Structure formats: C-alpha cells, structure tokens
PDB file of C-alpha atoms in Angstrom:
ATOM      1  CA  MET A 593     -57.275  11.027 -87.544  1.00 43.00           C
ATOM      2  CA  LEU A 594     -57.588   7.417 -88.651  1.00 51.00           C
ATOM      3  CA  ASN A 595     -58.754   6.110 -85.308  1.00 53.00           C
ATOM      4  CA  ASP A 596     -61.671   8.531 -84.971  1.00 68.00           C
ATOM      5  CA  PRO A 597     -63.940   6.845 -87.583  1.00 82.00           C
ATOM      6  CA  LEU A 598     -62.590   3.404 -86.653  1.00 88.00           C
ATOM      7  CA  ALA A 599     -63.737   3.824 -83.078  1.00 82.00           C
ATOM      8  CA  LYS A 600     -67.332   4.031 -84.281  1.00 88.00           C
ATOM      9  CA  LEU A 601     -67.204   0.708 -86.123  1.00 91.00           C
ATOM     10  CA  SER A 602     -68.648  -2.433 -84.573  1.00 94.00           C
ATOM     11  CA  ASP A 603     -66.604  -5.625 -84.367  1.00 92.00           C
ATOM     12  CA  LYS A 604     -68.422  -7.017 -87.401  1.00 94.00           C
ATOM     13  CA  GLN A 605     -67.861  -3.818 -89.390  1.00 95.00           C
ATOM     14  CA  ILE A 606     -64.136  -3.991 -88.604  1.00 95.00           C
ATOM     15  CA  GLU A 607     -64.071  -7.589 -89.837  1.00 95.00           C
ATOM     16  CA  VAL A 608     -65.794  -6.596 -93.092  1.00 96.00           C
ATOM     17  CA  LEU A 609     -63.470  -3.616 -93.551  1.00 96.00           C
ATOM     18  CA  VAL A 610     -60.310  -5.678 -93.117  1.00 96.00           C
ATOM     19  CA  ALA A 611     -61.623  -8.636 -95.126  1.00 96.00           C
ATOM     20  CA  SER A 612     -62.164  -6.334 -98.109  1.00 96.00           C
ATOM     21  CA  ASN A 613     -58.908  -4.415 -97.538  1.00 96.00           C
ATOM     22  CA  ARG A 614     -56.433  -7.068 -96.442  1.00 96.00           C
ATOM     23  CA  GLU A 615     -53.503  -4.722 -96.852  1.00 96.00           C
ATOM     24  CA  LEU A 616     -54.643  -3.251 -93.532  1.00 96.00           C
ATOM     25  CA  LEU A 617     -53.315  -6.386 -91.855  1.00 96.00           C
ATOM     26  CA  GLU A 618     -49.811  -5.180 -92.713  1.00 96.00           C
ATOM     27  CA  SER A 619     -50.372  -1.610 -91.526  1.00 96.00           C
ATOM     28  CA  GLN A 620     -48.778  -0.710 -88.207  1.00 96.00           C
ATOM     29  CA  ASN A 621     -50.763   2.526 -88.178  1.00 95.00           C
ATOM     30  CA  PHE A 622     -54.040   0.634 -88.541  1.00 96.00           C
ATOM     31  CA  ALA A 623     -53.065  -2.000 -85.967  1.00 96.00           C
ATOM     32  CA  ASN A 624     -52.405   0.699 -83.389  1.00 95.00           C
ATOM     33  CA  SER A 625     -55.506   2.719 -84.274  1.00 94.00           C
ATOM     34  CA  ILE A 626     -58.138   0.069 -83.596  1.00 95.00           C
ATOM     35  CA  SER A 627     -59.359  -0.665 -80.090  1.00 94.00           C
ATOM     36  CA  VAL A 628     -58.332  -3.709 -78.081  1.00 96.00           C
ATOM     37  CA  LYS A 629     -61.882  -5.032 -78.484  1.00 95.00           C
ATOM     38  CA  GLN A 630     -61.671  -4.667 -82.264  1.00 95.00           C
ATOM     39  CA  LEU A 631     -58.273  -6.364 -82.340  1.00 96.00           C
ATOM     40  CA  GLU A 632     -59.685  -9.220 -80.290  1.00 96.00           C
ATOM     41  CA  ALA A 633     -62.585  -9.549 -82.748  1.00 96.00           C
ATOM     42  CA  LEU A 634     -60.173  -9.851 -85.659  1.00 97.00           C
ATOM     43  CA  ASN A 635     -58.102 -12.376 -83.729  1.00 96.00           C
ATOM     44  CA  LYS A 636     -61.195 -14.533 -83.142  1.00 95.00           C
ATOM     45  CA  SER A 637     -62.634 -14.165 -86.646  1.00 96.00           C
ATOM     46  CA  ASP A 638     -62.739 -17.159 -88.983  1.00 95.00           C
ATOM     47  CA  GLN A 639     -62.342 -14.837 -91.967  1.00 95.00           C
ATOM     48  CA  PHE A 640     -58.585 -14.637 -91.492  1.00 97.00           C
ATOM     49  CA  SER A 641     -55.820 -17.224 -91.440  1.00 96.00           C
ATOM     50  CA  GLU A 642     -53.558 -17.646 -88.426  1.00 96.00           C
ATOM     51  CA  SER A 643     -50.806 -16.049 -90.476  1.00 97.00           C
ATOM     52  CA  GLU A 644     -52.972 -12.991 -91.161  1.00 97.00           C
ATOM     53  CA  LYS A 645     -53.948 -12.725 -87.512  1.00 96.00           C
ATOM     54  CA  GLY A 646     -50.295 -12.988 -86.596  1.00 96.00           C
ATOM     55  CA  ALA A 647     -49.478 -10.152 -88.984  1.00 97.00           C
ATOM     56  CA  ILE A 648     -51.830  -7.635 -87.412  1.00 97.00           C
ATOM     57  CA  LYS A 649     -50.801  -8.640 -83.888  1.00 97.00           C
ATOM     58  CA  SER A 650     -47.164  -8.320 -84.882  1.00 97.00           C
ATOM     59  CA  ASN A 651     -47.848  -4.798 -86.121  1.00 97.00           C
ATOM     60  CA  ARG A 652     -49.801  -3.955 -82.975  1.00 98.00           C
ATOM     61  CA  PHE A 653     -46.870  -4.915 -80.745  1.00 98.00           C
ATOM     62  CA  LYS A 654     -44.010  -4.054 -83.126  1.00 98.00           C
ATOM     63  CA  VAL A 655     -42.526  -1.363 -80.882  1.00 98.00           C
ATOM     64  CA  ILE A 656     -42.232  -3.820 -77.994  1.00 98.00           C
ATOM     65  CA  ASP A 657     -41.070  -6.703 -80.196  1.00 98.00           C
ATOM     66  CA  THR A 658     -38.344  -4.544 -81.748  1.00 98.00           C
ATOM     67  CA  ALA A 659     -37.066  -3.389 -78.366  1.00 98.00           C
ATOM     68  CA  LEU A 660     -36.866  -6.984 -77.113  1.00 98.00           C
ATOM     69  CA  ALA A 661     -35.237  -8.411 -80.248  1.00 97.00           C
ATOM     70  CA  PRO A 662     -31.479  -9.180 -80.201  1.00 96.00           C
ATOM     71  CA  GLY A 663     -29.653  -5.882 -80.410  1.00 97.00           C
ATOM     72  CA  GLY A 664     -32.785  -3.966 -79.408  1.00 97.00           C
ATOM     73  CA  ALA A 665     -32.910  -1.209 -76.816  1.00 97.00           C
ATOM     74  CA  GLY A 666     -34.429  -3.497 -74.174  1.00 95.00           C
ATOM     75  CA  ALA A 667     -37.664  -3.486 -72.207  1.00 95.00           C
ATOM     76  CA  SER A 668     -36.801  -0.400 -70.181  1.00 92.00           C
ATOM     77  CA  SER A 669     -36.952   1.652 -73.397  1.00 97.00           C
ATOM     78  CA  VAL A 670     -40.599   0.640 -73.885  1.00 98.00           C
ATOM     79  CA  SER A 671     -41.561   0.459 -70.221  1.00 95.00           C
ATOM     80  CA  ASP A 672     -44.636   2.650 -70.693  1.00 97.00           C
ATOM     81  CA  ASN A 673     -45.823   0.514 -73.625  1.00 98.00           C
ATOM     82  CA  ILE A 674     -45.513  -2.673 -71.571  1.00 98.00           C
ATOM     83  CA  LYS A 675     -47.247  -1.190 -68.541  1.00 97.00           C
ATOM     84  CA  ALA A 676     -50.075   0.048 -70.788  1.00 97.00           C
ATOM     85  CA  LEU A 677     -50.881  -3.422 -72.155  1.00 98.00           C
ATOM     86  CA  SER A 678     -54.434  -4.443 -71.313  1.00 98.00           C
ATOM     87  CA  ASP A 679     -55.415  -7.882 -70.033  1.00 97.00           C
ATOM     88  CA  LYS A 680     -56.593  -8.896 -73.520  1.00 97.00           C
ATOM     89  CA  GLU A 681     -53.435  -7.600 -75.169  1.00 98.00           C
ATOM     90  CA  LEU A 682     -51.338  -9.714 -72.801  1.00 98.00           C
ATOM     91  CA  GLU A 683     -53.309 -12.714 -74.061  1.00 97.00           C
ATOM     92  CA  MET A 684     -52.454 -11.812 -77.661  1.00 97.00           C
ATOM     93  CA  ILE A 685     -48.836 -10.668 -77.387  1.00 97.00           C
ATOM     94  CA  ASN A 686     -45.947 -13.027 -78.166  1.00 97.00           C
ATOM     95  CA  PRO A 687     -46.126 -15.537 -75.271  1.00 96.00           C
ATOM     96  CA  GLY A 688     -42.341 -15.773 -75.324  1.00 96.00           C
ATOM     97  CA  HIS A 689     -42.194 -12.312 -73.782  1.00 97.00           C
ATOM     98  CA  LEU A 690     -43.759 -13.693 -70.612  1.00 96.00           C
ATOM     99  CA  THR A 691     -40.688 -15.885 -70.117  1.00 95.00           C
ATOM    100  CA  ASN A 692     -38.295 -12.993 -70.757  1.00 95.00           C
ATOM    101  CA  PRO A 693     -37.026 -11.475 -67.467  1.00 90.00           C
ATOM    102  CA  ASP A 694     -36.428  -8.153 -69.223  1.00 91.00           C
ATOM    103  CA  PHE A 695     -40.087  -7.887 -70.292  1.00 95.00           C
ATOM    104  CA  VAL A 696     -41.426  -9.261 -67.004  1.00 93.00           C
ATOM    105  CA  SER A 697     -39.410  -6.736 -64.997  1.00 89.00           C
ATOM    106  CA  GLN A 698     -41.483  -3.924 -66.540  1.00 92.00           C
ATOM    107  CA  MET A 699     -44.928  -5.422 -65.886  1.00 93.00           C
ATOM    108  CA  ARG A 700     -47.365  -4.000 -63.321  1.00 90.00           C
ATOM    109  CA  GLY A 701     -48.827  -5.959 -60.406  1.00 86.00           C
ATOM    110  CA  PRO A 702     -52.378  -5.948 -61.852  1.00 90.00           C
ATOM    111  CA  GLN A 703     -51.043  -7.462 -65.081  1.00 94.00           C
ATOM    112  CA  PHE A 704     -49.626 -10.440 -63.182  1.00 92.00           C
ATOM    113  CA  GLU A 705     -52.937 -10.828 -61.369  1.00 89.00           C
ATOM    114  CA  ALA A 706     -54.868 -10.732 -64.661  1.00 94.00           C
ATOM    115  CA  ILE A 707     -52.728 -13.499 -66.147  1.00 96.00           C
ATOM    116  CA  ALA A 708     -53.102 -15.594 -62.997  1.00 91.00           C
ATOM    117  CA  LYS A 709     -56.900 -15.374 -63.351  1.00 93.00           C
ATOM    118  CA  SER A 710     -57.043 -15.805 -67.137  1.00 95.00           C
ATOM    119  CA  ASP A 711     -58.109 -19.097 -68.711  1.00 95.00           C
ATOM    120  CA  LYS A 712     -56.044 -18.291 -71.809  1.00 95.00           C
ATOM    121  CA  PHE A 713     -52.810 -19.368 -70.138  1.00 97.00           C
ATOM    122  CA  THR A 714     -51.832 -22.870 -69.046  1.00 96.00           C
ATOM    123  CA  SER A 715     -50.802 -23.732 -65.502  1.00 95.00           C
ATOM    124  CA  SER A 716     -47.282 -24.230 -66.807  1.00 96.00           C
ATOM    125  CA  GLN A 717     -47.207 -20.755 -68.374  1.00 96.00           C
ATOM    126  CA  LYS A 718     -48.463 -19.182 -65.162  1.00 94.00           C
ATOM    127  CA  LYS A 719     -45.859 -21.007 -63.076  1.00 92.00           C
ATOM    128  CA  THR A 720     -43.081 -19.972 -65.454  1.00 94.00           C
ATOM    129  CA  LEU A 721     -44.219 -16.353 -65.234  1.00 94.00           C
ATOM    130  CA  ARG A 722     -44.248 -16.505 -61.417  1.00 89.00           C
ATOM    131  CA  ASP A 723     -40.740 -17.961 -61.428  1.00 89.00           C
ATOM    132  CA  VAL A 724     -39.427 -15.353 -63.867  1.00 91.00           C
ATOM    133  CA  ARG A 725     -41.047 -12.573 -61.853  1.00 90.00           C
ATOM    134  CA  LYS A 726     -39.520 -13.920 -58.661  1.00 87.00           C
ATOM    135  CA  GLU A 727     -36.074 -14.069 -60.246  1.00 86.00           C
ATOM    136  CA  SER A 728     -36.374 -10.523 -61.590  1.00 83.00           C
ATOM    137  CA  LEU A 729     -37.126  -9.271 -58.081  1.00 85.00           C
ATOM    138  CA  LEU A 730     -34.545 -11.368 -56.264  1.00 88.00           C
ATOM    139  CA  GLN A 731     -31.585 -10.562 -58.491  1.00 87.00           C
ATOM    140  CA  ALA A 732     -30.993  -7.421 -56.422  1.00 90.00           C
ATOM    141  CA  LEU A 733     -31.483  -9.092 -53.029  1.00 92.00           C
ATOM    142  CA  ASP A 734     -30.345 -12.713 -53.276  1.00 93.00           C
ATOM    143  CA  ALA A 735     -26.600 -13.327 -53.514  1.00 93.00           C
ATOM    144  CA  SER A 736     -27.284 -16.825 -54.860  1.00 91.00           C
ATOM    145  CA  SER A 737     -29.164 -15.449 -57.881  1.00 88.00           C
ATOM    146  CA  PRO A 738     -27.346 -16.143 -61.187  1.00 86.00           C
ATOM    147  CA  SER A 739     -27.925 -12.507 -62.142  1.00 84.00           C
ATOM    148  CA  TYR A 740     -27.169 -10.993 -58.708  1.00 88.00           C
ATOM    149  CA  ALA A 741     -26.729  -7.237 -59.131  1.00 88.00           C
ATOM    150  CA  PRO A 742     -27.214  -5.447 -55.782  1.00 89.00           C
ATOM    151  CA  THR A 743     -26.813  -1.888 -57.003  1.00 89.00           C
ATOM    152  CA  PRO A 744     -28.710   0.792 -55.043  1.00 88.00           C
ATOM    153  CA  ALA A 745     -30.936   1.426 -58.067  1.00 88.00           C
ATOM    154  CA  ASN A 746     -31.754  -2.276 -58.494  1.00 87.00           C
ATOM    155  CA  ILE A 747     -32.502  -2.723 -54.796  1.00 88.00           C
ATOM    156  CA  ARG A 748     -34.723   0.360 -54.763  1.00 88.00           C
ATOM    157  CA  ASP A 749     -36.571  -0.826 -57.877  1.00 87.00           C
ATOM    158  CA  ALA A 750     -37.040  -4.349 -56.484  1.00 88.00           C
ATOM    159  CA  LEU A 751     -38.350  -3.089 -53.148  1.00 87.00           C
ATOM    160  CA  GLN A 752     -40.762  -0.729 -54.891  1.00 85.00           C
ATOM    161  CA  LYS A 753     -42.182  -3.578 -56.981  1.00 84.00           C
ATOM    162  CA  ILE A 754     -42.336  -5.947 -54.009  1.00 84.00           C
ATOM    163  CA  SER A 755     -44.240  -3.361 -51.987  1.00 80.00           C
ATOM    164  CA  LYS A 756     -46.943  -3.226 -54.681  1.00 78.00           C
ATOM    165  CA  MET A 757     -47.548  -6.975 -54.818  1.00 79.00           C
ATOM    166  CA  GLY A 758     -50.833  -8.502 -53.701  1.00 73.00           C
ATOM    167  CA  GLY A 759     -51.031 -10.267 -50.353  1.00 70.00           C
ATOM    168  CA  LYS A 760     -50.853 -13.853 -51.653  1.00 77.00           C
ATOM    169  CA  ASP A 761     -48.029 -13.177 -54.122  1.00 79.00           C
ATOM    170  CA  PHE A 762     -46.163 -11.165 -51.524  1.00 81.00           C
ATOM    171  CA  VAL A 763     -46.341 -13.916 -48.904  1.00 82.00           C
ATOM    172  CA  GLU A 764     -45.239 -16.522 -51.446  1.00 83.00           C
ATOM    173  CA  LEU A 765     -42.217 -14.401 -52.329  1.00 85.00           C
ATOM    174  CA  MET A 766     -41.410 -13.675 -48.695  1.00 82.00           C
ATOM    175  CA  ARG A 767     -41.107 -17.415 -47.976  1.00 83.00           C
ATOM    176  CA  GLN A 768     -38.334 -17.666 -50.553  1.00 88.00           C
ATOM    177  CA  ASN A 769     -34.931 -18.368 -48.985  1.00 91.00           C
ATOM    178  CA  ILE A 770     -32.136 -16.016 -50.039  1.00 92.00           C
ATOM    179  CA  THR A 771     -28.524 -15.408 -49.042  1.00 94.00           C
ATOM    180  CA  LEU A 772     -27.232 -12.008 -47.993  1.00 92.00           C
ATOM    181  CA  ALA A 773     -23.720 -12.782 -49.234  1.00 90.00           C
ATOM    182  CA  PRO A 774     -22.124 -15.608 -51.230  1.00 88.00           C
ATOM    183  CA  GLY A 775     -21.543 -18.670 -49.058  1.00 89.00           C
ATOM    184  CA  THR A 776     -23.704 -17.526 -46.144  1.00 93.00           C
ATOM    185  CA  THR A 777     -26.597 -19.467 -44.634  1.00 94.00           C
ATOM    186  CA  PRO A 778     -29.894 -18.851 -46.480  1.00 94.00           C
ATOM    187  CA  ILE A 779     -32.566 -16.866 -44.661  1.00 90.00           C
ATOM    188  CA  PRO A 780     -36.210 -16.156 -45.560  1.00 87.00           C
ATOM    189  CA  LEU A 781     -36.597 -13.009 -47.646  1.00 88.00           C
ATOM    190  CA  LEU A 782     -39.091 -12.074 -44.945  1.00 81.00           C
ATOM    191  CA  THR A 783     -36.162 -11.276 -42.641  1.00 84.00           C
ATOM    192  CA  HIS A 784     -34.000  -9.408 -45.181  1.00 88.00           C
ATOM    193  CA  PRO A 785     -32.876  -6.120 -43.563  1.00 88.00           C
ATOM    194  CA  ALA A 786     -33.771  -4.172 -46.705  1.00 88.00           C
ATOM    195  CA  VAL A 787     -37.289  -5.616 -46.824  1.00 88.00           C
ATOM    196  CA  LEU A 788     -38.431  -5.078 -43.234  1.00 91.00           C
ATOM    197  CA  PRO A 789     -38.618  -1.244 -43.437  1.00 91.00           C
ATOM    198  CA  ILE A 790     -41.015  -1.364 -46.418  1.00 88.00           C
ATOM    199  CA  LEU A 791     -43.608  -3.447 -44.556  1.00 89.00           C
ATOM    200  CA  LYS A 792     -46.316  -0.929 -43.769  1.00 90.00           C
ATOM    201  CA  PRO A 793     -49.492  -1.629 -41.723  1.00 93.00           C
ATOM    202  CA  ASN A 794     -51.791  -1.857 -44.763  1.00 89.00           C
ATOM    203  CA  MET A 795     -49.472  -4.400 -46.360  1.00 86.00           C
ATOM    204  CA  LEU A 796     -49.263  -6.446 -43.159  1.00 90.00           C
ATOM    205  CA  LYS A 797     -53.055  -6.579 -42.955  1.00 89.00           C
ATOM    206  CA  LYS A 798     -53.241  -8.057 -46.465  1.00 84.00           C
ATOM    207  CA  MET A 799     -50.441 -10.478 -45.683  1.00 85.00           C
ATOM    208  CA  ALA A 800     -52.060 -11.715 -42.472  1.00 88.00           C
ATOM    209  CA  VAL A 801     -54.903 -13.280 -44.454  1.00 87.00           C
ATOM    210  CA  GLU A 802     -52.396 -15.490 -46.304  1.00 85.00           C
ATOM    211  CA  MET A 803     -50.045 -16.245 -43.375  1.00 87.00           C
ATOM    212  CA  ASN A 804     -50.149 -18.855 -40.634  1.00 88.00           C
ATOM    213  CA  ASP A 805     -49.652 -17.986 -36.957  1.00 91.00           C
ATOM    214  CA  ALA A 806     -46.005 -19.077 -36.962  1.00 88.00           C
ATOM    215  CA  ASP A 807     -45.174 -16.826 -39.934  1.00 85.00           C
ATOM    216  CA  ILE A 808     -46.950 -13.892 -38.323  1.00 91.00           C
ATOM    217  CA  THR A 809     -45.073 -14.365 -35.051  1.00 91.00           C
ATOM    218  CA  THR A 810     -41.721 -14.647 -36.849  1.00 87.00           C
ATOM    219  CA  LEU A 811     -42.316 -11.534 -38.915  1.00 90.00           C
ATOM    220  CA  ARG A 812     -43.709  -9.557 -36.000  1.00 93.00           C
ATOM    221  CA  ASN A 813     -40.663 -10.352 -33.855  1.00 93.00           C
ATOM    222  CA  ASN A 814     -38.270  -9.453 -36.674  1.00 92.00           C
ATOM    223  CA  LEU A 815     -40.006  -6.140 -37.277  1.00 95.00           C
ATOM    224  CA  LEU A 816     -39.945  -5.194 -33.615  1.00 96.00           C
ATOM    225  CA  ALA A 817     -36.271  -6.130 -33.337  1.00 95.00           C
ATOM    226  CA  ALA A 818     -35.083  -4.427 -36.518  1.00 94.00           C
ATOM    227  CA  LEU A 819     -37.076  -1.193 -36.680  1.00 96.00           C
ATOM    228  CA  PRO A 820     -36.852   1.841 -34.387  1.00 96.00           C
ATOM    229  CA  THR A 821     -39.653   2.352 -31.886  1.00 96.00           C
ATOM    230  CA  THR A 822     -40.651   5.500 -33.775  1.00 96.00           C
ATOM    231  CA  HIS A 823     -41.291   3.614 -37.032  1.00 96.00           C
ATOM    232  CA  LYS A 824     -44.997   3.757 -37.866  1.00 95.00           C
ATOM    233  CA  THR A 825     -45.162  -0.013 -38.341  1.00 95.00           C
ATOM    234  CA  VAL A 826     -43.736  -0.611 -34.855  1.00 96.00           C
ATOM    235  CA  ILE A 827     -46.176   1.901 -33.369  1.00 96.00           C
ATOM    236  CA  TRP A 828     -49.003   0.083 -35.138  1.00 96.00           C
ATOM    237  CA  LEU A 829     -47.801  -3.321 -33.925  1.00 96.00           C
ATOM    238  CA  ASN A 830     -47.536  -2.122 -30.342  1.00 95.00           C
ATOM    239  CA  ASN A 831     -51.015  -0.623 -30.314  1.00 95.00           C
ATOM    240  CA  PRO A 832     -53.375  -3.246 -28.818  1.00 93.00           C
ATOM    241  CA  THR A 833     -56.319  -1.896 -30.829  1.00 92.00           C
ATOM    242  CA  THR A 834     -54.529  -2.137 -34.217  1.00 90.00           C
ATOM    243  CA  GLY A 835     -51.513  -4.317 -35.012  1.00 86.00           C
ATOM    244  CA  GLY A 836     -51.483  -5.653 -31.488  1.00 86.00           C
ATOM    245  CA  SER A 837     -54.610  -7.616 -32.339  1.00 89.00           C
ATOM    246  CA  GLU A 838     -54.622  -7.649 -36.162  1.00 88.00           C
ATOM    247  CA  PHE A 839     -51.073  -8.960 -36.580  1.00 93.00           C
ATOM    248  CA  ALA A 840     -50.327 -11.063 -33.530  1.00 85.00           C
TER     249      ALA A 840
END
C-alpha cells in the first residue's frame, strides 16, 4: 500500500519527494495517504506556493468538501469523516466550514475545545463557531430559532450533544433564553423540561465550578420540582454527603 512506505518518511523527506514530483499535489490518493504531521509539514514548507498547498489540502478534504458543496449529500453523509478530523486538520480545512451549521452539527465536543484553545483561529472565528454551534443545538429546542425543527430525532440528537459538552460551554449554553412555543415568554434553557432529565450528577459537578450560587440554587430547585424522587439526580441532590453539599 502507498501509505506504508510514506509513513516511514520524515517531514523533510516528504518535502523533497513532493518537490521533485509535484504531480503528487494533485493526487487525492497521496493526500489521504500521508500523515497529518506530514501534511502539516508540507503546508508550512516554503518550497510550495499557496496555490500548491491549497491543492493538496483540497485533495485531503475532498470527500467533505464535495458533501458540503451545493447539491452535495450534506454533512451527515460524511459524519464519520468530520468527527475523525484531528486538531491540526481542523486548522487546515476550509475555514468556511466552521461557519456552516451543517458541518458544525457533526463536530465532536473535543474538536470545539481544541479550536477554542488554538492560536490559529481569531477571536472572531471562535465566537462565530460558538454561535453557530449554539444555533445548531437550539434549533430543536427554541421556538424562536429561525430553523426551529422540534422533531423527536432532532431533540434527541441535540440533548445527546448538549450532554457531552464541557462544563464551561454547557453553562454558557444553559444561560441562553429560549421559548417553548411561538409567542411565549422566554425562559432559560436551564429550565427546559427536556433538558432537566439529562442533568446527571457528574455533569452537575462540572457545571458547579462555572456557576454562581444563584444559578446553582435555581437549577437545584428546578430539578427537585421537575424530576421524580426516584431519579438518580434527585437522590444525589438530597444526599447531604453528595449533591446536598456539592451542589447547594
């Protein structure tokens, strides 16, 4: 296989190989056979023009780009490819994808965290990504969302993604005001009846670090009022040695 000998080449050897065989820049097979580290080396090399670097990156991500192009099958058809993107690949992929709700809806929590920590993205890009991510999650829960689509599948998918968010991102999202039905008074997502049951003890512990006392009290009271006494989160909250002291 092509990638077996390629894997043994150093970054410099890859540069020399491609510099003397520039047709490789146009090869999708080659672009997908080299490692992320080797691709990064080519992207940083001064031996290639920006156009040439763009060519090999385009070939590397062609499957995703094609799915997201007008008339393409959409991000869900390449969900595994998107979720498999490494931190460095996210820095090299078409930045326009990070403003595309379809692409963003398929990203994993750790990928969002990597972008937030990366110095390769501007503050504006990071904010746009957070906003797009928020919208992609709220379209199933917020009746005021322009793309409101509260199907059971969408709600289930949104709740699953929300439950996997980090503490800080989760708390930020929970403070977002949403409406349960068109024309109704906005309420914090934190009190949404579909959200409360997914708040497990481990998640609440992470959230507590990012929440103030007032937020904790509000959420605690809502959980105790909305969930049955047999729910494991309620049992945890009522135990003075666990949630009774850790989330009070």
